[in-house]
CSV table of C-alpha atoms in Angstrom, one decimal:
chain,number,residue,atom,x,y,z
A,11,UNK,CA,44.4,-174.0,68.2
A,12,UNK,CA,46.8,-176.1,65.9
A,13,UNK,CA,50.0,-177.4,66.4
A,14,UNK,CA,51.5,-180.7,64.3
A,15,UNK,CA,55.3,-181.7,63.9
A,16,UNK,CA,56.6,-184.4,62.0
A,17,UNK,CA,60.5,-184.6,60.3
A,18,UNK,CA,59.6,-184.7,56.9
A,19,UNK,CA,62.8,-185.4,55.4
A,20,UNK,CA,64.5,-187.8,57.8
A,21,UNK,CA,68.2,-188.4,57.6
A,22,UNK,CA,69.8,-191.9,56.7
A,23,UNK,CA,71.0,-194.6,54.7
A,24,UNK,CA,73.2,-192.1,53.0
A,25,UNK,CA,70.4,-189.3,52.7
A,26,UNK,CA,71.7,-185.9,54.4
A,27,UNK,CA,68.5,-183.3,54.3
A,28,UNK,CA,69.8,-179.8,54.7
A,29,UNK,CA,69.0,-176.2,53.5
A,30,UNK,CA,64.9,-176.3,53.5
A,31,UNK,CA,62.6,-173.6,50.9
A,32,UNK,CA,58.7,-173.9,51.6
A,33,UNK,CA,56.1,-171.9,49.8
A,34,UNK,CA,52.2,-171.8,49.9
A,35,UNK,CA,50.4,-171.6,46.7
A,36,UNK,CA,46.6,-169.4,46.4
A,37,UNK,CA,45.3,-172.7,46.8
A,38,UNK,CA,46.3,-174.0,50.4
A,39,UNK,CA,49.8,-176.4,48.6
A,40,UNK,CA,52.4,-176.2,50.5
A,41,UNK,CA,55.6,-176.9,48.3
A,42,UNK,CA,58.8,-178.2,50.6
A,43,UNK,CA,62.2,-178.6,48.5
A,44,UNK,CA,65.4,-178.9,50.2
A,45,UNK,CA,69.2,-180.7,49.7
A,46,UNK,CA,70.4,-184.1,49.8
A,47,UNK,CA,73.7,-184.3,50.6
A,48,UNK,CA,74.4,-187.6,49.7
A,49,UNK,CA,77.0,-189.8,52.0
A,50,UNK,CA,78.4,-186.8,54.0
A,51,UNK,CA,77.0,-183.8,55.8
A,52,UNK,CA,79.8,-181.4,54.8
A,53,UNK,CA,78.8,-178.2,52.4
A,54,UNK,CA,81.5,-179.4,50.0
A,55,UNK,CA,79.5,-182.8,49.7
A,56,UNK,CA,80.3,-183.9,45.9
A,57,UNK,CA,76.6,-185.7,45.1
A,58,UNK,CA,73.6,-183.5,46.0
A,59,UNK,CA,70.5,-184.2,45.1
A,60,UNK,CA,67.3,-181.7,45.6
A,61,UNK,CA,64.4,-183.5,46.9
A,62,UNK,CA,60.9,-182.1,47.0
A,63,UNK,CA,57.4,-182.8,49.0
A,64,UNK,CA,54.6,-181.6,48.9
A,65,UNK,CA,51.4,-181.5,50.9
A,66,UNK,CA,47.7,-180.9,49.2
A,67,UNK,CA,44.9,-179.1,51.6
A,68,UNK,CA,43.6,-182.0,53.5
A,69,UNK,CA,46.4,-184.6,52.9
A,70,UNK,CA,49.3,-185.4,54.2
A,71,UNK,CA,52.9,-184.7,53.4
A,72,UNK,CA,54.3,-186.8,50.0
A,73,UNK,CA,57.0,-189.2,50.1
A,74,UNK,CA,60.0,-186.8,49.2
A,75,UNK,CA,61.7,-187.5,46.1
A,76,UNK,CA,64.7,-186.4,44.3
A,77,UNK,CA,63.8,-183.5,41.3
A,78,UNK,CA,67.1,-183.1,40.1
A,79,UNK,CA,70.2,-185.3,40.7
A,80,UNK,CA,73.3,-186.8,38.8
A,81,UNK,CA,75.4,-189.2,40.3
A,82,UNK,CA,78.8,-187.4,41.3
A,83,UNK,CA,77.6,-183.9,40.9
A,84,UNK,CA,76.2,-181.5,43.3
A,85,UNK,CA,72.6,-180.5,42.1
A,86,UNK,CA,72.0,-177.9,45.4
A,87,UNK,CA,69.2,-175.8,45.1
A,88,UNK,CA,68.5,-172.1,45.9
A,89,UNK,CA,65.4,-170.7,47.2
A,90,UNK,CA,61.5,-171.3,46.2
A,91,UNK,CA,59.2,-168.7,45.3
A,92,UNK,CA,55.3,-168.1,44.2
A,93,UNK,CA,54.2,-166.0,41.6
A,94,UNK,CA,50.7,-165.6,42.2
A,95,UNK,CA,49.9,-163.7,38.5
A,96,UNK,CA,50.8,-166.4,36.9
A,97,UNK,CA,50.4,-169.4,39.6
A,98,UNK,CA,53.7,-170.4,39.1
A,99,UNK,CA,55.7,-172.1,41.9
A,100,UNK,CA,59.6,-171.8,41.1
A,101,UNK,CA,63.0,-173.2,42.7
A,102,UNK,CA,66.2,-172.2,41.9
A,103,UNK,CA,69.6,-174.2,42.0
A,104,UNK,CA,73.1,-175.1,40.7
A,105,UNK,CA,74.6,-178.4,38.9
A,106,UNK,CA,78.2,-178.3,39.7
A,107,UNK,CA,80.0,-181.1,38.2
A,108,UNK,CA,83.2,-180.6,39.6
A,109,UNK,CA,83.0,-179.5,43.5
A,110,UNK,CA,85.0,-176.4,45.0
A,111,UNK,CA,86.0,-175.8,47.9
A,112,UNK,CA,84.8,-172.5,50.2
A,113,UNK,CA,87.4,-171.3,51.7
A,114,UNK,CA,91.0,-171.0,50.0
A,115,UNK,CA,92.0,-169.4,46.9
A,116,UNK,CA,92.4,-170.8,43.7
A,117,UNK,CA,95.1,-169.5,41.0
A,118,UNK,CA,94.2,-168.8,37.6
A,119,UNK,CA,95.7,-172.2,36.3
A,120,UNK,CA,93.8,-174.3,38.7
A,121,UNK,CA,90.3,-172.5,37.9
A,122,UNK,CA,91.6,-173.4,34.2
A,123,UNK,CA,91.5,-177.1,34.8
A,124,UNK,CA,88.2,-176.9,36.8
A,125,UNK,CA,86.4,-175.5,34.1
A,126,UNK,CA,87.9,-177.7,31.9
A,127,UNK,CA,86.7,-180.8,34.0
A,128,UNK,CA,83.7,-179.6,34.4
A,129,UNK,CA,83.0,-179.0,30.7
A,130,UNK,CA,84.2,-182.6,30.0
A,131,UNK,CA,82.1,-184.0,32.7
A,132,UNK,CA,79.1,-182.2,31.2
A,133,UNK,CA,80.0,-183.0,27.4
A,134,UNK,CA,80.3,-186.7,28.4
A,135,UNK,CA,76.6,-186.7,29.7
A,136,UNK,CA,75.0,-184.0,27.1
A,137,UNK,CA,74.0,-182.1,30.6
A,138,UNK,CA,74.2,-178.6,30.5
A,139,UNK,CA,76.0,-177.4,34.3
A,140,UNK,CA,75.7,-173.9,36.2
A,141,UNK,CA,72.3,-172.3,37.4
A,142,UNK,CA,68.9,-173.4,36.4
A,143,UNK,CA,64.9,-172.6,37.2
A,144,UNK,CA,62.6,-175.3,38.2
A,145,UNK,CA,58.7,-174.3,37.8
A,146,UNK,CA,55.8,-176.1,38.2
A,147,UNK,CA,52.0,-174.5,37.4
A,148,UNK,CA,50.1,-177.4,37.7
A,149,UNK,CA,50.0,-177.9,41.1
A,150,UNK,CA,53.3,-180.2,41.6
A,151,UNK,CA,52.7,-182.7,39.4
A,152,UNK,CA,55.3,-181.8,37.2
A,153,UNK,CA,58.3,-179.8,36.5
A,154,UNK,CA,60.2,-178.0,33.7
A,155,UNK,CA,64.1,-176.8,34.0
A,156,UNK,CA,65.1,-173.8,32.2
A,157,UNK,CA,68.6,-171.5,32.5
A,158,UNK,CA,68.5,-169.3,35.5
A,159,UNK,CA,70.6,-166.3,34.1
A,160,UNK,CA,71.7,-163.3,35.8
A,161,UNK,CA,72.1,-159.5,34.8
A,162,UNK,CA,75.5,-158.8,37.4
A,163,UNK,CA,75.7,-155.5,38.9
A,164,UNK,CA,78.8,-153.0,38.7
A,165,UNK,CA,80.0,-152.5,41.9
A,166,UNK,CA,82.9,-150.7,43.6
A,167,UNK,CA,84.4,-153.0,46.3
A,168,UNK,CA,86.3,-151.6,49.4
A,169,UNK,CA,89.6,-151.7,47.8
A,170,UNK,CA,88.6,-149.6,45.3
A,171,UNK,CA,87.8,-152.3,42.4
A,172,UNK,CA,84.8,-152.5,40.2
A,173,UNK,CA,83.7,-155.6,40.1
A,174,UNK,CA,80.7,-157.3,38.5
A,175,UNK,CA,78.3,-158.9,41.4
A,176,UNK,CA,76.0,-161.5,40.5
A,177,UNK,CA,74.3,-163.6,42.8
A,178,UNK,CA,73.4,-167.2,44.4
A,179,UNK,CA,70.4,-168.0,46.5
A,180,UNK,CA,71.7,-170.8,48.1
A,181,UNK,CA,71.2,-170.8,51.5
A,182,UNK,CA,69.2,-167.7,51.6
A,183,UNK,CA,65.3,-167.8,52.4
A,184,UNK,CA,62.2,-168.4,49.9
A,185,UNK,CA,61.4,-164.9,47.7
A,186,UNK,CA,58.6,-162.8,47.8
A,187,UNK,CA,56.1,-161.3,45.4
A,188,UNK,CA,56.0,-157.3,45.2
A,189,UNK,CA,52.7,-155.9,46.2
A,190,UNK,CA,53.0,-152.2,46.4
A,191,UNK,CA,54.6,-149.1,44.2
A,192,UNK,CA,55.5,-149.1,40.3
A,193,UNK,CA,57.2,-153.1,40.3
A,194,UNK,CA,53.9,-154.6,41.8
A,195,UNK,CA,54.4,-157.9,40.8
A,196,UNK,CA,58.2,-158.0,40.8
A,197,UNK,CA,59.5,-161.1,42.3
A,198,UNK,CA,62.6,-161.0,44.6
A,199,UNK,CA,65.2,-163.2,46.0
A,200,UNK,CA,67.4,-162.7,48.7
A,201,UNK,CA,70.8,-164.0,47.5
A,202,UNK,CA,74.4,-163.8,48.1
A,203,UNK,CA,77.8,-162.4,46.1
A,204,UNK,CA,81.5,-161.8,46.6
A,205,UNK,CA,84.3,-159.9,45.3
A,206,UNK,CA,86.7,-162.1,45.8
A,207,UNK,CA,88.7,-165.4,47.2
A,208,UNK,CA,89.0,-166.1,51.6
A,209,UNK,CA,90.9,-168.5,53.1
A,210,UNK,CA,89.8,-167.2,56.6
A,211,UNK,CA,87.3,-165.6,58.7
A,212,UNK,CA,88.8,-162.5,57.6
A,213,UNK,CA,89.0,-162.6,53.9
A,214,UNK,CA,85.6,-163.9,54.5
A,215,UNK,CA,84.3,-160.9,55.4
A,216,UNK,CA,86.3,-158.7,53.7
A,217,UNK,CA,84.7,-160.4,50.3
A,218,UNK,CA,80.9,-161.3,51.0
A,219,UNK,CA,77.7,-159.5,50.4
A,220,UNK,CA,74.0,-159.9,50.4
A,221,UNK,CA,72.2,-159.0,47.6
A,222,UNK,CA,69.1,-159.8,45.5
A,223,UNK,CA,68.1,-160.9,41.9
A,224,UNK,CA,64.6,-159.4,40.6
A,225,UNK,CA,62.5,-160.5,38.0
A,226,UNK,CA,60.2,-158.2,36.3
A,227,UNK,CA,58.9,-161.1,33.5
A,228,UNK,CA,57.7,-163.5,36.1
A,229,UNK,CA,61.1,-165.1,36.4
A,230,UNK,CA,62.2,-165.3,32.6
A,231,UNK,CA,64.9,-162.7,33.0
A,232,UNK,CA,66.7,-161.8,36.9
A,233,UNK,CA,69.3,-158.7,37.6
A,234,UNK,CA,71.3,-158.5,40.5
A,235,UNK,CA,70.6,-156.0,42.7
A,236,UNK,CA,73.6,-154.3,44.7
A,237,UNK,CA,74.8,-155.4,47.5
A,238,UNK,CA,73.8,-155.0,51.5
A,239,UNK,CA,76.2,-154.7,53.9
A,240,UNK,CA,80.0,-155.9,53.9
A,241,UNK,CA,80.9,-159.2,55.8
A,242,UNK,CA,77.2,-160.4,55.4
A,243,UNK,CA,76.1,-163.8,53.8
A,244,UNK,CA,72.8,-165.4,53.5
A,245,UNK,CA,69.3,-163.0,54.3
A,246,UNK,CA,66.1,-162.9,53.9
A,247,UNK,CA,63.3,-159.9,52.8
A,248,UNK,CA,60.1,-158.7,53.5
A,249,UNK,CA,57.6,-156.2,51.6
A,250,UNK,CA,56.2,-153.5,54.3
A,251,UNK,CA,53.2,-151.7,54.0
A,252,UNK,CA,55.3,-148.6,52.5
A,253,UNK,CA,56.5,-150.3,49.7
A,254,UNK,CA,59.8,-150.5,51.3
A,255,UNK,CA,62.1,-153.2,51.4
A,256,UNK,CA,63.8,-154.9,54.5
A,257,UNK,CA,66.6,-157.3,54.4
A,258,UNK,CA,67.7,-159.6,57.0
A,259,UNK,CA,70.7,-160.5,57.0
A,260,UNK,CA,73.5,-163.3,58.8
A,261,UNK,CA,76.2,-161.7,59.1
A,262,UNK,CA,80.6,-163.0,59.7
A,263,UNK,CA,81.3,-160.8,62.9
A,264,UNK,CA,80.9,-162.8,65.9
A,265,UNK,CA,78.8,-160.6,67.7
A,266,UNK,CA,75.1,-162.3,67.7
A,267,UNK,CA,73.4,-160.1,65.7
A,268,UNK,CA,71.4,-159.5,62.5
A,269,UNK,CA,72.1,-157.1,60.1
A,270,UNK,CA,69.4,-155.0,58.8
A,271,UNK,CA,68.8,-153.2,55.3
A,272,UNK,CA,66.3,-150.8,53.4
A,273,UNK,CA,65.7,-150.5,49.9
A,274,UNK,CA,63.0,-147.9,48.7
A,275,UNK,CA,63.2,-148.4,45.0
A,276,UNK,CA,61.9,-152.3,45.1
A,277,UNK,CA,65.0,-154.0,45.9
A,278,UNK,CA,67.2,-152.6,43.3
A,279,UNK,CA,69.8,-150.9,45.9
A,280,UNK,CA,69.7,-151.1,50.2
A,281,UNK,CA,70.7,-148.3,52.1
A,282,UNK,CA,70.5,-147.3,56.2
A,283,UNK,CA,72.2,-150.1,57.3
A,284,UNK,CA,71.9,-151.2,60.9
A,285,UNK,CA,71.9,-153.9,63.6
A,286,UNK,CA,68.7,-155.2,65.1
A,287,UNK,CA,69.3,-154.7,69.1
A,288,UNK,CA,66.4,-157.5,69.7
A,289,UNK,CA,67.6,-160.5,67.7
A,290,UNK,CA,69.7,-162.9,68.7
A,291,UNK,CA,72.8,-165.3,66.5
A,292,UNK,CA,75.1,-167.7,66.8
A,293,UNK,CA,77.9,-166.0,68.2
A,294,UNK,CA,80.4,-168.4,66.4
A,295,UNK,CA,79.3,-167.7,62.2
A,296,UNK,CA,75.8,-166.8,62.2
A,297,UNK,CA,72.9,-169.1,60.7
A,298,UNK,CA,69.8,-169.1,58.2
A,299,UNK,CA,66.9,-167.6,58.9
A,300,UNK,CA,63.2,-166.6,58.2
A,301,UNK,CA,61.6,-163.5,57.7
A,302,UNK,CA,57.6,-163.6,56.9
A,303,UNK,CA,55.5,-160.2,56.9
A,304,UNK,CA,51.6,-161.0,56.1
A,305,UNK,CA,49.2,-158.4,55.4
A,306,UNK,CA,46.1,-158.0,57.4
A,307,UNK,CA,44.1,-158.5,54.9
A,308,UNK,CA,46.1,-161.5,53.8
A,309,UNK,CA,45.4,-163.3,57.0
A,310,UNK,CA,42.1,-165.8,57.4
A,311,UNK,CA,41.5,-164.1,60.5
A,312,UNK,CA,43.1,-160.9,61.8
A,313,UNK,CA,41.2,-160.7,65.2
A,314,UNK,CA,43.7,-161.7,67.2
A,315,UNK,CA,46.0,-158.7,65.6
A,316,UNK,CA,45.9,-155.0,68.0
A,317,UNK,CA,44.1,-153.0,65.8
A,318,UNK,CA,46.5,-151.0,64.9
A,319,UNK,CA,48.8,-153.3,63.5
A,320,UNK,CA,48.8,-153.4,59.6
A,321,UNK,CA,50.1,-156.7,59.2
A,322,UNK,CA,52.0,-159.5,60.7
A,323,UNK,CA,55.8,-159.9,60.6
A,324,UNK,CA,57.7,-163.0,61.9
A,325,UNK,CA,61.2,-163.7,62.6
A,326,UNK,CA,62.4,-167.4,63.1
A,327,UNK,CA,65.9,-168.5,63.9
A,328,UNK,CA,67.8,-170.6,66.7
A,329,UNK,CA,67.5,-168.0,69.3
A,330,UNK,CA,70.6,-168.8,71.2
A,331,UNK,CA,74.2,-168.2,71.2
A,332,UNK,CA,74.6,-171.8,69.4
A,333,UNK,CA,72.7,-173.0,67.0
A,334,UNK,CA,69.7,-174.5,69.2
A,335,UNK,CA,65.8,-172.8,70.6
A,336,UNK,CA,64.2,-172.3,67.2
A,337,UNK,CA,62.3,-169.5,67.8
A,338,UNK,CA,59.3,-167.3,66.5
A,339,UNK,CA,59.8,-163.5,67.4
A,340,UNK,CA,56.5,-161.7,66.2
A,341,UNK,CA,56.4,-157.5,65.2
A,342,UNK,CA,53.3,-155.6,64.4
A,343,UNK,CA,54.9,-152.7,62.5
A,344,UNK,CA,56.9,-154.5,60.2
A,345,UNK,CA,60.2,-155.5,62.4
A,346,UNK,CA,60.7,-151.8,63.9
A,347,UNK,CA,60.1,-153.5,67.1
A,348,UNK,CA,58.9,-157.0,68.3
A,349,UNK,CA,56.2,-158.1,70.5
A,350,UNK,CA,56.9,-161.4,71.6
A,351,UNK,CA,58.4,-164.7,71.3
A,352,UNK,CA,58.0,-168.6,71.4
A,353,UNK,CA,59.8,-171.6,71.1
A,354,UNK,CA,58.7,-174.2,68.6
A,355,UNK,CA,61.9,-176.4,69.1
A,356,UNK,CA,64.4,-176.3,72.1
A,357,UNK,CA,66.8,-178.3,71.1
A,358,UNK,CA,69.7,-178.8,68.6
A,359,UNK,CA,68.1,-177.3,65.0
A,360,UNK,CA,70.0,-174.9,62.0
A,361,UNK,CA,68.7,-173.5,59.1
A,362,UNK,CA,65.0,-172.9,58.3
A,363,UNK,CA,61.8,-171.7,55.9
A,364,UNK,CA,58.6,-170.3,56.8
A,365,UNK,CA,55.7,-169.7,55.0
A,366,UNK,CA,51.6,-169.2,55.3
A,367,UNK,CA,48.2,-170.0,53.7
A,368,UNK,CA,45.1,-167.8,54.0
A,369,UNK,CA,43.1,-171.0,53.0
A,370,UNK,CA,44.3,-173.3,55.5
A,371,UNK,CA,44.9,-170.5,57.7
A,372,UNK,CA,48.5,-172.4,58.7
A,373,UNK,CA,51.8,-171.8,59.0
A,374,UNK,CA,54.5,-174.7,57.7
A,375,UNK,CA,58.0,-173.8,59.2
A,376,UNK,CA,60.3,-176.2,57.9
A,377,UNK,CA,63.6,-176.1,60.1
A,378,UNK,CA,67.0,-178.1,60.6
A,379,UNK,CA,67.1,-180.4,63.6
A,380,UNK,CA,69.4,-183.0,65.4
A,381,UNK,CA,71.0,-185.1,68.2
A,382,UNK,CA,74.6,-184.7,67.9
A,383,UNK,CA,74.6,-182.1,65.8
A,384,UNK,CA,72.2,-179.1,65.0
A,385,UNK,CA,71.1,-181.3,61.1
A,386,UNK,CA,72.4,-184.4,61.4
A,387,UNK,CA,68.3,-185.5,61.7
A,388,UNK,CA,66.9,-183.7,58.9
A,389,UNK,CA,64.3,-181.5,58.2
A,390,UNK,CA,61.1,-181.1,60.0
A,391,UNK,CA,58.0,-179.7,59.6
A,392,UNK,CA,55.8,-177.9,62.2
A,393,UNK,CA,52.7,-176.3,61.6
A,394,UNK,CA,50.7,-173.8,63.4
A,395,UNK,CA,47.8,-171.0,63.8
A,396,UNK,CA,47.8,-167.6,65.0
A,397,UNK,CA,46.1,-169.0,68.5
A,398,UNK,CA,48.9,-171.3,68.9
A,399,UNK,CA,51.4,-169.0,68.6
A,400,UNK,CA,49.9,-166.6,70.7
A,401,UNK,CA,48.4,-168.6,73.3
């Protein structure tokens, strides 16, 4: 039985760790890249750097360090994924030279001048700004940056407009590899749109959308998929034993619950879309979360599986009306229904990642945690086994 915690990115002396991404490799690596926000905790922080670690089978976890920063621009990062054809791990994220604020609208004139700031501020240093790809196949050791471009999606919005959706994975969870059906292979990223400006809760969710972004050329080219339910922002997505698709999402109504998905042509459009009656939110906007389905065949040992379960399927969020109780809720028939549930950390904690290795046989959940305030300590990382979790 195995259980180990440590904060592997610790907050201070102007370092702010938020908005974890972990994914396992074929060869028991655990990759860990998250933000740092730096001198302020706030989402419209204007200097963000995003910091990696890293922990080899048998060693310990690296000293993080910052991958991509600029001083005075946001670098934030996306979400992670493995592509195991290739034995490629890639992160996706956003230089943003001139900061923008979430909520309130913006008129033509001053977008104008924000673009035009931002392409002075990138001219100045010979940077290129927007989206980018970092990918690494040697194990870590080193990193190359190229465009991350998006196909956008045609899509009518509620009011009757067509719009072009793109997408951002900021926020959302790690991707996943395609096993099954004709787009074995495909990698896919939960990510997030909208159709237009909010300047409150209820422009908010009369504007935002999950979505994906697929890659059939092992991340050279990504499309938008289109979009989940209205009023949702940030998911996550699991591969079932079908070949179907099921997204997870946060969603803006106030009501503790998670918003659930299907798509049957691999992530490309999501239909029959529903609540989950068994998992709990934060009642005031939602929050992060992880969604893991393992194969029985992917797991190191599946004897602690009922035997006729055809994989495993976890579920990790602050279980609680408020963001505190991080929590793994565990389904054998690919989240139709869920077995069970246990704590890993009762107190204040946020966002998280989750990911597994059949060659360690262990879990790394990496997850927000704090004092005062559910991240104001950073970003730790707790490991486990099957017995554990079921014990």
């Amino acid at each position: 039985m195995v259980f180990e915690e440590s904060l592997l990115f610790a907050s201070g002396a102007g370092s702010n760790y938020r908005i974890p991404s972990v994914v396992a490799d074929a060869h028991g690596t655990f990759y860990a890249f998250c933000n740092d926000r730096r001198g302020t905790l706030s989402d419209a922080a204007p200097e963000v750097f995003l910091a990696f670690s890293r922990k080899k089978p048998g060693g310990e976890w690296e000293t993080p360090r910052p991958l991509v920063g600029i001083p005075e621009w946001a670098c934030s990062m996306g979400s992670a994924v493995y592509d195991r054809i290739t034995d490629t791990v890639m992160c996706c994220g956003e230089k943003i030279p001139v900061q923008r604020r979430e909520f309130g609208h913006y008129s033509a004139d001053e977008l104008e001048k924000i673009r035009e700031e931002a392409d002075r501020r990138s001219k100045a240093l010979g940077i290129r700004y927007g989206r980018f790809l970092l990918s690494t196949s040697d194990g870590g050791e080193s990193f190359a940056e190229s465009p991350h471009e998006i196909e956008p999606r045609e899509f009518v919005h509620r009011d009757g407009r067509t719009v072009l959706l793109g997408g951002s994975c900021h926020g959302s969870a790690h991707g996943i590899q395609l096993r099954h059906g004709p787009h074995a292979g495909r990698l896919l990223c939960p990510s997030r749109t909208q159709a237009g400006q909010y300047a409150s809760w209820d422009e908010l969710r009369a504007n935002t959308y999950n979505n994906a972004l697929w890659s059939d050329d092992h991340g050279k080219t990504w499309h938008a998929s289109s979009p989940v339910q209205l009023g949702t922002g940030e998911g996550t997505l699991i591969e079932r034993a079908d070949g179907t698709i099921l997204y997870n999402s946060r969603a803006y109504f106030r009501d503790g619950l998670r918003y659930l998905a299907l798509s049957r042509d691999s992530g490309e459009s999501w239909g029959d879309f529903r609540a989950d009656g068994f998992l709990r939110e934060e009642t005031f906007c939602g929050c992060n979360a992880s969604f893991l389905r393992i194969e029985r065949d992917e797991l190191a040992d599946d004897s602690l599986l009922p035997g006729s379960a055809d994989g495993l399927t976890l579920f990790v969020n602050p279980r609680s009306e408020k963001r505190e109780n991080m929590t793994v809720c565990w389904s054998f028939d690919g989240g139709e229904s869920w077995a069970g549930e246990k704590t890993v950390f009762p107190g204040l904690c946020s966002y998280s990642s989750l990911d597994y290795s059949k060659e360690l046989d262990r879990f790394v959940l990496l997850y927000e945690c704090g004092e005062e305030d559910p991240c104001d300590g950073g970003v730790a990382a707790a490991e486990f086994d099957l017995a554990w979790l079921f014990s």
